[in-house]
Amino acid sequence: MTLSIGLIIILTLYVGLAQIDALSAQLGLYSPLFGGMITGLLMGNITIGLLVGGTLQLMILGVATYGGASVPDYLSGSIIGTAYAILSAKGAQYGIGLAVPIGLLLTQLDVLARMSNLFFQHMADRHARTGDYRGVERANLFGIIPWTLSRMIPVFIGLFFGNSVVNLINQYMPAWLMLGLKTAGAILPALGIAILMRYLPLKKFFAFFIIGFVLMAVGGTNMTMMAVALIGLALAAIYMLFKNEFKPAPAGGSPAARTKQNDDDEEVEIDD
Amino acid sequence: MTEEKTTEPVVTRKDLARVARRNIFGLQLGWNYEKMQGLGYCYTVLPILKKLYKDDPDKMKAALQNHLGFFNTTPAMSHLIVGANTALEEKLKGSDQDAVTGLKTGLMGPFAGVGDTLFVAIYRTLVFSIAAYLALQGQAVGLLIPLIAGFVILYIRYKFTFIGYNQGQRLTTEFGGQLKNLTEAAAILGLTVIGALIPAVIKPVIPLAFNIGKVKLDFQTLLNQIIPGIIPIAIVLFSYWLLGKKKMTSTRLLFILLAIGIILGNLANIVKLF
């Protein structure tokens, strides 16, 4: 299968739109999961797209742009990786194996975009001094340009030269590496999960972590994620119940009743 | 809550709705290393500034420069700050820019602490990990989860602007406390799900078997008799431990895991070498 120029343009436009989504509404278009799925869907193999996107999603789970840190661009990685996996017909693991270094490499373009925006910050500073608020407004909107181009250009190039790149890799990739990537792809989600655990209060609530693990590990195919989530919800409710029961009741009724009251207050205020 | 508004309110519901929409769309468009979300913040509150200082160029200049200052917090939490700051700006009418900056910069740190846990770490655990788990099973329907949750968060962000405006400077005490309670409950749910996620999505096949006499012993089956999922949990706990080490970055850990994967995948061949 080859990539038509029309498809390349659609995917390039998609990654631009997805980057705007990442900065604004965050509906999920920006996630590697969507990137892989949409590329797979357009290229006629949605399963590979889901596998590549899902694995990359789990890898990036805990890696967030806290305080504006640059993180690997696994969105572009999942688009290019899925495309390469389908072009080469070598399966999802092949795509994941390529998406990881691509995503890492593209981190640098994210840094570049954030640096380029300095230009617009200074432009806004100049307009602010003269009181030109429209100029400030424009400067912020111009920020879209570095953000989107830093994603659209590499995706376009990566897809445009897709066939040649895939042929080149197939020629030089040793068998042991292919075999190794299969297992590597299966354990890489540990990366995102471990990082996420560092950001969650694991030390305080490790008991719940153990319960979740044992339920799924022992339950196997009889257990579903939704069932575990429901048990987790019940555990959280029990925890809050005990926490509130053993606390001396503050004036004005139970904490639950107090919360309710506040909610009502807010409603009234908004109607003003 | 009404006693804070001493004069006739100038800012209308419509203005706040407009600010909320701008906040969602524009806060991070101009993100840069100098002022981070500062440019986006100024863009967000511009309708308010226009309304308050349209006929006063000097105050407009001062307000513009003031709001272009450094700002960075969790996007969802920024709505509360913008709301609270709008109420203050409306009350002071440019008479005390330091108070406006103080509220803004004073809230962004603590709010980022709560927000990054609730709206980033726990949100991703509950929404994206479950969607990814379904995707790995070949089910595209899981992608509806982040879409629906995304719209719910948008609604919450919209509401946050109004809550911030109405609560004003008292935002940290009451509302902050409620969010902390919610974060704790959500963390329990999140950690339960994360625990379950490990055996569900980390599924390495280790091609290694021993022949003892005539009995063929599969390495992985042997380990799973202790407890199923022992290999996945060992890999995650090892990664978690490594991340606590100095000088360990997520990129380094990535390469370590890649190496482990390549070695495990070729284990049968490696053993044959000896």
Coordinates of C-alpha atoms in Angstrom, one line a residue:
Chain A
M1 CA 0.0 0.0 0.0
T2 CA 1.2 3.5 -0.7
L3 CA 0.1 6.8 0.8
S4 CA -1.7 9.1 -1.6
I5 CA -0.8 12.8 -1.4
G6 CA -4.4 13.6 -0.5
L7 CA -4.2 11.3 2.6
I8 CA -0.8 12.9 3.6
I9 CA -2.4 16.4 3.4
I10 CA -5.4 15.2 5.5
L11 CA -3.2 13.7 8.2
T12 CA -1.0 16.9 8.2
L13 CA -4.0 19.1 8.7
Y14 CA -5.2 16.7 11.4
V15 CA -2.0 17.0 13.4
G16 CA -2.3 20.8 13.2
L17 CA -5.8 20.7 14.5
A18 CA -4.9 18.2 17.2
Q19 CA -2.1 20.5 18.4
I20 CA -4.6 23.3 18.8
D21 CA -6.9 20.9 20.7
A22 CA -3.9 20.0 23.0
L23 CA -3.5 23.7 23.9
S24 CA -7.2 24.6 24.2
A25 CA -10.2 22.4 24.6
Q26 CA -8.3 19.1 25.2
L27 CA -11.1 16.9 23.9
G28 CA -8.6 14.1 23.1
L29 CA -7.7 14.7 19.4
Y30 CA -4.2 15.4 20.6
S31 CA -3.7 12.0 22.2
P32 CA -1.6 9.4 20.5
L33 CA -4.6 7.1 20.9
F34 CA -6.6 9.3 18.5
G35 CA -3.6 9.9 16.2
G36 CA -3.1 6.1 15.8
M37 CA -6.8 5.4 15.4
I38 CA -7.4 8.1 12.8
T39 CA -4.3 7.1 10.8
G40 CA -5.3 3.5 10.9
L41 CA -8.9 4.3 9.9
L42 CA -7.9 6.4 6.9
M43 CA -5.3 3.8 5.8
G44 CA -7.8 0.9 6.1
N45 CA -6.3 -0.9 9.2
I46 CA -7.9 0.5 12.3
T47 CA -6.6 -2.4 14.5
I48 CA -3.0 -1.5 13.9
G49 CA -3.8 2.1 14.6
L50 CA -5.4 1.2 17.9
L51 CA -2.5 -1.0 19.0
V52 CA 0.2 1.6 18.1
G53 CA -1.8 4.5 19.6
G54 CA -2.9 2.6 22.7
T55 CA 0.7 1.5 23.6
L56 CA 2.1 5.0 23.0
Q57 CA -0.8 6.4 25.1
L58 CA 0.2 4.2 28.0
M59 CA 3.8 5.2 27.7
I60 CA 3.0 8.9 27.9
L61 CA 0.3 8.4 30.6
G62 CA 2.4 9.9 33.4
V63 CA 4.5 12.2 31.2
A64 CA 2.8 15.5 31.3
T65 CA 3.8 19.1 30.4
Y66 CA 3.9 20.1 34.1
G67 CA 5.1 23.7 34.3
G68 CA 5.7 23.7 30.5
A69 CA 8.3 20.9 30.2
S70 CA 8.7 19.5 26.7
V71 CA 7.6 15.8 26.4
P72 CA 8.1 13.3 23.5
D73 CA 5.8 14.1 20.7
Y74 CA 4.0 10.7 20.6
L75 CA 1.1 12.2 18.7
S76 CA 3.2 12.7 15.6
G77 CA 5.0 9.5 16.5
S78 CA 1.8 7.5 16.5
I79 CA 0.7 9.0 13.1
I80 CA 4.0 8.3 11.4
G81 CA 4.5 4.9 13.3
T82 CA 1.0 3.7 12.3
A83 CA 1.5 4.7 8.7
Y84 CA 4.9 2.9 8.6
A85 CA 3.5 -0.2 10.2
I86 CA 0.7 -0.4 7.6
L87 CA 3.0 0.5 4.7
S88 CA 5.5 -2.2 5.7
A89 CA 2.8 -4.8 6.6
K90 CA 5.0 -5.8 9.5
G91 CA 2.5 -5.3 12.3
A92 CA 2.0 -2.9 15.2
Q93 CA 5.2 -3.7 17.1
Y94 CA 7.2 -2.4 14.1
G95 CA 5.2 0.8 14.2
I96 CA 5.7 1.3 18.0
G97 CA 9.4 0.6 17.6
L98 CA 9.7 3.4 15.1
A99 CA 7.3 5.8 16.8
V100 CA 9.3 5.9 20.0
P101 CA 12.6 7.4 18.5
I102 CA 10.5 9.7 16.2
G103 CA 8.6 11.0 19.2
L104 CA 11.8 11.5 21.1
L105 CA 13.5 13.4 18.2
L106 CA 10.5 15.7 17.8
T107 CA 10.8 16.8 21.4
Q108 CA 13.3 19.3 20.1
L109 CA 10.7 20.9 17.8
D110 CA 8.4 21.4 20.7
V111 CA 11.2 23.4 22.4
L112 CA 11.7 25.4 19.2
A113 CA 8.0 26.3 19.1
R114 CA 8.0 27.4 22.7
M115 CA 11.1 29.5 21.9
S116 CA 9.6 31.0 18.8
N117 CA 6.6 32.3 20.7
L118 CA 9.0 34.6 22.6
F119 CA 8.9 36.7 19.5
F120 CA 5.1 37.2 19.9
Q121 CA 5.4 37.8 23.6
H122 CA 7.8 40.7 22.9
M123 CA 5.5 41.9 20.1
A124 CA 2.6 41.9 22.7
D125 CA 4.8 43.8 25.2
R126 CA 5.4 46.5 22.6
H127 CA 1.7 46.9 21.9
A128 CA 0.9 46.9 25.6
R129 CA 3.2 49.9 26.1
T130 CA 1.2 51.9 23.5
G131 CA -2.1 50.6 24.8
D132 CA -2.9 48.8 21.6
Y133 CA -5.0 45.9 22.9
R134 CA -5.8 44.6 19.4
G135 CA -2.1 44.1 18.9
V136 CA -1.8 42.1 22.1
E137 CA -4.8 40.0 20.9
R138 CA -3.2 39.4 17.5
A139 CA 0.2 38.4 19.1
N140 CA -1.4 35.7 21.1
L141 CA -3.2 34.3 18.1
F142 CA 0.0 34.3 16.1
G143 CA 1.3 31.8 18.6
I144 CA -0.8 29.2 16.7
I145 CA 1.7 29.3 13.8
P146 CA 4.9 27.9 15.6
W147 CA 2.7 25.4 17.5
T148 CA 1.1 23.9 14.5
L149 CA 4.0 24.1 12.1
S150 CA 6.2 22.3 14.6
R151 CA 3.9 19.3 14.2
M152 CA 2.7 19.6 10.6
I153 CA 6.1 19.9 9.0
P154 CA 7.6 16.7 10.5
V155 CA 4.4 14.7 9.9
F156 CA 4.2 15.8 6.3
I157 CA 7.9 14.9 5.7
G158 CA 7.6 11.6 7.5
L159 CA 4.6 10.5 5.5
F160 CA 5.9 11.9 2.2
F161 CA 9.0 9.8 2.3
G162 CA 7.2 6.9 4.0
N163 CA 7.8 4.3 1.4
S164 CA 11.5 5.0 1.0
V165 CA 12.1 5.1 4.7
V166 CA 10.3 1.8 5.3
N167 CA 12.2 0.1 2.5
L168 CA 15.5 1.4 3.9
I169 CA 14.6 0.1 7.4
N170 CA 13.5 -3.2 6.2
Q171 CA 16.8 -3.7 4.4
Y172 CA 18.9 -3.0 7.5
M173 CA 16.8 -4.1 10.4
P174 CA 18.2 -7.3 12.0
A175 CA 15.9 -10.2 13.0
W176 CA 16.8 -10.1 16.7
L177 CA 15.8 -6.4 16.8
M178 CA 12.4 -7.2 15.3
L179 CA 12.0 -10.0 17.8
G180 CA 13.1 -7.8 20.7
L181 CA 10.8 -5.0 19.8
K182 CA 7.8 -7.3 20.1
T183 CA 8.6 -7.9 23.8
A184 CA 9.7 -4.3 24.3
G185 CA 6.4 -3.0 22.9
A186 CA 4.6 -5.2 25.5
I187 CA 6.5 -3.8 28.5
L188 CA 6.9 -0.2 27.5
P189 CA 3.5 0.8 29.0
A190 CA 5.3 0.3 32.3
L191 CA 7.0 3.6 31.7
G192 CA 3.9 5.7 31.7
I193 CA 2.3 3.8 34.5
A194 CA 5.4 4.1 36.8
I195 CA 5.7 7.8 36.2
L196 CA 2.0 8.3 36.9
M197 CA 2.4 6.4 40.2
R198 CA 5.0 9.0 41.2
Y199 CA 2.4 11.7 40.8
L200 CA -0.3 9.9 42.7
P201 CA -0.3 9.5 46.5
L202 CA 0.8 5.9 46.3
K203 CA 2.6 5.8 49.6
K204 CA -0.6 6.9 51.4
F205 CA -3.0 4.8 49.5
F206 CA -0.9 1.8 48.4
A207 CA -3.6 -0.6 49.8
F208 CA -6.0 0.4 47.0
F209 CA -3.3 -0.2 44.5
I210 CA -2.8 -3.7 45.8
I211 CA -6.5 -4.4 45.6
G212 CA -6.7 -3.3 42.0
F213 CA -3.7 -5.3 41.0
V214 CA -4.9 -8.6 42.6
L215 CA -8.5 -8.2 41.3
M216 CA -7.2 -7.9 37.7
A217 CA -4.3 -10.3 37.9
V218 CA -6.3 -13.1 39.5
G219 CA -9.6 -12.3 37.8
G220 CA -8.0 -12.4 34.4
T221 CA -10.5 -12.6 31.6
N222 CA -13.4 -12.7 34.1
M223 CA -12.6 -9.2 35.3
T224 CA -13.1 -6.0 33.3
M225 CA -11.6 -2.6 33.9
M226 CA -15.1 -1.1 34.4
A227 CA -15.7 -3.6 37.2
V228 CA -12.4 -2.6 38.9
A229 CA -13.3 1.1 38.5
L230 CA -16.6 0.5 40.2
I231 CA -14.9 -1.3 43.1
G232 CA -12.5 1.6 43.3
L233 CA -15.4 4.0 43.4
A234 CA -17.0 2.0 46.2
L235 CA -13.6 2.0 48.1
A236 CA -13.3 5.7 47.7
A237 CA -16.9 6.2 49.1
I238 CA -16.1 3.9 52.1
Y239 CA -12.9 5.9 52.8
M240 CA -14.7 9.2 52.7
L241 CA -17.5 7.8 54.9
F242 CA -15.1 6.7 57.6
K243 CA -13.0 9.8 57.3
N244 CA -16.1 12.0 58.0
E245 CA -17.6 9.8 60.6
F246 CA -14.6 9.9 62.9
K247 CA -14.1 13.6 62.6
P248 CA -15.9 15.8 65.2
A249 CA -18.9 17.3 63.4
P250 CA -18.3 21.0 62.7
A251 CA -21.1 23.5 63.4
G252 CA -23.8 23.6 60.8
G253 CA -24.4 19.9 60.3
S254 CA -22.3 17.2 58.7
P255 CA -19.7 18.0 56.1
A256 CA -21.8 16.6 53.4
A257 CA -24.7 18.9 54.3
R258 CA -22.3 21.8 54.3
T259 CA -21.1 21.0 50.8
K260 CA -24.6 20.9 49.6
Q261 CA -25.4 24.3 51.1
N262 CA -22.4 25.8 49.4
D263 CA -23.4 24.4 46.0
D264 CA -26.8 25.9 46.4
D265 CA -25.2 29.3 47.3
E266 CA -23.2 29.2 44.1
E267 CA -26.3 28.5 42.0
V268 CA -28.0 31.6 43.5
E269 CA -24.9 33.8 42.9
I270 CA -24.7 32.8 39.3
D271 CA -28.3 33.8 38.7
D272 CA -27.6 37.3 39.9
Chain B
M1 CA -20.7 37.0 49.1
T2 CA -22.5 40.0 47.8
E3 CA -20.8 42.4 50.2
E4 CA -17.6 42.2 48.2
K5 CA -19.3 44.1 45.3
T6 CA -19.6 47.5 46.7
T7 CA -20.5 49.3 43.5
E8 CA -22.9 48.4 40.7
P9 CA -21.4 45.4 38.9
V10 CA -20.1 46.3 35.4
V11 CA -19.2 42.8 34.4
T12 CA -22.1 40.9 33.2
R13 CA -22.8 37.2 32.8
K14 CA -22.2 37.6 29.1
D15 CA -18.7 39.1 29.7
L16 CA -17.8 36.2 32.0
A17 CA -19.0 33.7 29.5
R18 CA -16.9 35.4 26.9
V19 CA -13.9 35.3 29.2
A20 CA -14.4 31.6 29.9
R21 CA -14.5 30.8 26.1
R22 CA -11.3 32.9 25.5
N23 CA -9.7 31.1 28.5
I24 CA -10.4 27.7 27.0
F25 CA -9.2 28.7 23.5
G26 CA -6.5 31.2 24.0
L27 CA -4.7 30.6 27.3
Q28 CA -1.8 28.6 25.9
L29 CA -1.6 29.7 22.3
G30 CA 1.2 32.2 23.0
W31 CA 3.0 29.9 25.6
N32 CA 6.7 30.9 25.8
Y33 CA 9.6 30.4 28.1
E34 CA 9.6 34.0 29.4
K35 CA 6.1 34.6 30.6
M36 CA 4.6 31.1 29.9
Q37 CA 0.8 31.5 29.9
G38 CA 1.2 35.3 30.5
L39 CA 0.3 36.3 27.0
G40 CA -2.7 34.0 26.9
Y41 CA -3.8 35.3 30.3
C42 CA -3.9 38.9 29.0
Y43 CA -5.8 37.7 25.9
T44 CA -8.3 36.0 28.1
V45 CA -9.1 39.0 30.3
L46 CA -9.1 41.5 27.4
P47 CA -12.9 41.9 27.2
I48 CA -13.0 42.9 30.8
L49 CA -10.1 45.4 30.4
K50 CA -11.8 46.9 27.3
K51 CA -15.0 47.4 29.3
L52 CA -13.4 48.9 32.3
Y53 CA -10.7 51.1 30.7
K54 CA -12.0 51.9 27.3
D55 CA -12.0 55.7 28.0
D56 CA -8.8 55.7 30.0
P57 CA -5.7 55.0 27.9
D58 CA -3.3 55.3 30.8
K59 CA -5.1 52.7 32.9
M60 CA -5.5 50.5 29.8
K61 CA -1.7 50.6 29.2
A62 CA -1.0 49.8 32.8
A63 CA -3.5 47.0 32.9
L64 CA -2.3 45.5 29.7
Q65 CA 1.3 45.4 30.9
N66 CA 0.3 44.1 34.2
H67 CA -1.7 41.2 32.8
L68 CA 1.1 40.2 30.4
G69 CA 3.2 39.2 33.4
F70 CA 4.3 35.7 34.2
F71 CA 1.5 33.2 34.7
N72 CA 1.4 29.4 34.7
T73 CA -1.0 26.9 36.2
T74 CA -3.2 24.0 35.3
P75 CA -5.4 25.2 32.5
A76 CA -8.6 24.0 34.2
M77 CA -7.7 25.8 37.4
S78 CA -6.8 29.1 35.6
H79 CA -10.6 29.7 35.2
L80 CA -11.0 30.1 39.0
I81 CA -8.1 32.5 39.1
V82 CA -9.4 34.5 36.1
G83 CA -12.8 34.7 37.7
A84 CA -11.6 35.8 41.1
N85 CA -9.2 38.3 39.5
T86 CA -12.0 39.7 37.3
A87 CA -14.0 40.4 40.5
L88 CA -11.1 42.2 42.0
E89 CA -10.2 44.2 38.9
E90 CA -13.8 45.3 38.7
K91 CA -13.8 46.4 42.4
L92 CA -10.4 48.2 42.3
K93 CA -10.8 49.7 38.7
G94 CA -7.1 49.9 38.2
S95 CA -6.4 51.7 41.5
D96 CA -4.1 49.0 42.8
Q97 CA -2.4 46.8 40.2
D98 CA -0.2 45.1 42.8
A99 CA -3.3 43.6 44.5
V100 CA -4.4 42.2 41.2
T101 CA -1.0 40.7 40.5
G102 CA -0.7 39.4 44.0
L103 CA -3.9 37.5 43.8
K104 CA -3.0 36.0 40.4
T105 CA 0.5 34.9 41.3
G106 CA -0.5 33.9 44.8
L107 CA -3.1 31.4 43.6
M108 CA -1.4 29.9 40.6
G109 CA 1.1 27.9 42.6
P110 CA -1.2 26.2 45.1
F111 CA -3.9 25.7 42.4
A112 CA -1.4 24.0 40.1
G113 CA -0.6 21.6 42.9
V114 CA -4.2 20.5 43.2
G115 CA -5.0 20.8 39.5
D116 CA -2.0 18.8 38.3
T117 CA -3.1 15.9 40.5
L118 CA -6.8 16.1 39.8
F119 CA -7.0 17.3 36.2
V120 CA -3.8 15.8 34.8
A121 CA -2.6 12.7 36.8
I122 CA -6.0 11.3 38.0
Y123 CA -7.8 12.4 34.8
R124 CA -5.4 10.6 32.7
T125 CA -5.5 7.5 34.9
L126 CA -9.3 7.3 34.7
V127 CA -9.9 8.5 31.2
F128 CA -6.9 7.7 29.0
S129 CA -5.7 4.5 30.6
I130 CA -9.1 2.9 30.3
A131 CA -9.4 4.1 26.7
A132 CA -6.0 2.8 25.9
Y133 CA -6.7 -0.6 27.6
L134 CA -9.8 -0.9 25.4
A135 CA -7.8 0.1 22.3
L136 CA -5.2 -2.6 23.0
Q137 CA -8.1 -5.1 22.8
G138 CA -9.0 -3.7 19.4
Q139 CA -12.0 -1.7 20.6
A140 CA -12.3 1.7 19.1
V141 CA -15.4 2.5 21.2
G142 CA -13.1 3.3 24.1
L143 CA -12.2 6.5 22.4
L144 CA -15.6 7.9 23.3
I145 CA -14.4 8.0 26.9
P146 CA -11.9 10.9 26.5
L147 CA -14.3 12.7 24.1
I148 CA -17.2 12.6 26.6
A149 CA -14.9 13.3 29.6
G150 CA -13.4 16.2 27.6
F151 CA -16.8 17.8 27.2
V152 CA -17.6 17.4 30.9
I153 CA -14.3 19.1 31.8
L154 CA -15.1 21.9 29.4
Y155 CA -18.4 22.5 31.2
I156 CA -16.5 22.4 34.6
R157 CA -14.0 25.0 33.2
Y158 CA -16.8 27.2 32.1
K159 CA -18.5 27.0 35.5
F160 CA -15.1 27.6 37.3
T161 CA -15.0 31.1 35.8
F162 CA -18.3 32.0 37.5
I163 CA -17.4 30.3 40.8
G164 CA -14.1 32.2 40.8
Y165 CA -15.9 35.5 40.2
N166 CA -18.5 34.9 42.9
Q167 CA -16.1 33.6 45.6
G168 CA -13.4 36.2 44.8
Q169 CA -10.5 36.3 47.2
R170 CA -12.0 33.7 49.5
L171 CA -11.5 31.1 46.8
T172 CA -8.6 29.3 48.5
T173 CA -10.2 28.5 51.8
E174 CA -13.6 27.0 51.0
F175 CA -13.4 25.8 47.4
G176 CA -9.8 24.7 47.8
G177 CA -10.8 22.5 50.7
Q178 CA -13.6 20.9 48.7
L179 CA -11.3 20.2 45.8
K180 CA -8.8 18.6 48.2
N181 CA -11.5 16.2 49.4
L182 CA -12.4 15.3 45.9
T183 CA -8.8 14.8 44.9
E184 CA -8.3 12.3 47.7
A185 CA -11.4 10.3 46.7
A186 CA -10.3 10.4 43.1
A187 CA -6.8 9.3 44.0
I188 CA -8.2 6.1 45.6
L189 CA -10.2 5.4 42.5
G190 CA -7.2 6.2 40.3
L191 CA -4.8 3.9 42.2
T192 CA -7.2 1.0 42.2
V193 CA -7.5 1.4 38.4
I194 CA -3.7 1.8 37.9
G195 CA -3.2 -1.4 39.9
A196 CA -5.6 -3.3 37.7
L197 CA -4.1 -1.7 34.5
I198 CA -0.7 -3.3 35.1
P199 CA -1.6 -7.0 34.5
A200 CA -4.1 -5.9 31.9
V201 CA -1.8 -4.0 29.5
I202 CA 1.7 -5.2 30.2
K203 CA 1.8 -8.7 28.6
P204 CA 5.3 -9.7 27.6
V205 CA 5.7 -13.2 26.3
I206 CA 9.0 -14.5 27.5
P207 CA 10.1 -17.4 25.2
L208 CA 12.1 -19.5 27.8
A209 CA 11.5 -23.1 28.9
F210 CA 13.6 -25.6 30.8
N211 CA 13.8 -29.3 30.2
I212 CA 14.1 -31.1 33.4
G213 CA 14.2 -34.8 32.6
K214 CA 11.2 -35.3 30.3
V215 CA 9.2 -32.5 31.8
K216 CA 9.2 -29.2 29.9
L217 CA 8.9 -26.3 32.3
D218 CA 7.8 -23.0 30.9
F219 CA 9.5 -20.1 32.8
Q220 CA 6.5 -17.8 32.6
T221 CA 4.0 -20.4 33.8
L222 CA 6.2 -21.2 36.7
L223 CA 6.4 -17.6 37.9
N224 CA 2.7 -17.1 37.4
Q225 CA 2.0 -19.8 40.0
I226 CA 3.3 -17.5 42.7
I227 CA 0.7 -14.9 41.6
P228 CA -0.5 -14.1 38.0
G229 CA 0.9 -10.9 36.7
I230 CA 4.1 -11.2 38.7
I231 CA 6.3 -10.2 35.7
P232 CA 4.3 -7.0 34.9
I233 CA 4.2 -5.8 38.5
A234 CA 7.9 -6.5 38.9
I235 CA 8.7 -4.4 35.8
V236 CA 6.5 -1.5 37.0
L237 CA 7.8 -1.5 40.6
F238 CA 11.4 -1.7 39.3
S239 CA 10.6 1.3 37.0
Y240 CA 9.0 3.2 39.9
W241 CA 12.0 2.5 42.1
L242 CA 14.4 3.7 39.3
L243 CA 12.4 6.9 38.9
G244 CA 13.1 7.7 42.5
K245 CA 16.9 7.6 41.9
K246 CA 18.8 10.8 41.2
K247 CA 19.7 11.5 37.6
M248 CA 17.0 9.2 36.4
T249 CA 14.9 10.7 33.7
S250 CA 11.9 9.3 31.8
T251 CA 14.0 9.1 28.6
R252 CA 16.7 7.1 30.4
L253 CA 14.1 4.8 31.8
L254 CA 12.6 4.4 28.3
F255 CA 16.0 3.2 27.0
I256 CA 16.4 0.8 29.9
L257 CA 13.0 -0.7 29.3
L258 CA 13.7 -1.0 25.6
A259 CA 16.9 -2.9 26.4
I260 CA 15.1 -5.1 28.9
G261 CA 12.5 -5.9 26.2
I262 CA 15.0 -6.7 23.6
I263 CA 16.9 -9.0 26.0
L264 CA 13.7 -10.7 27.2
G265 CA 12.5 -11.2 23.6
N266 CA 15.7 -12.9 22.6
L267 CA 16.1 -14.8 25.9
A268 CA 15.7 -18.2 24.2
N269 CA 18.4 -17.4 21.7
I270 CA 20.7 -16.0 24.4
V271 CA 20.3 -19.1 26.6
K272 CA 21.2 -21.2 23.6
L273 CA 24.5 -19.4 23.3
F274 CA 25.7 -20.8 26.6

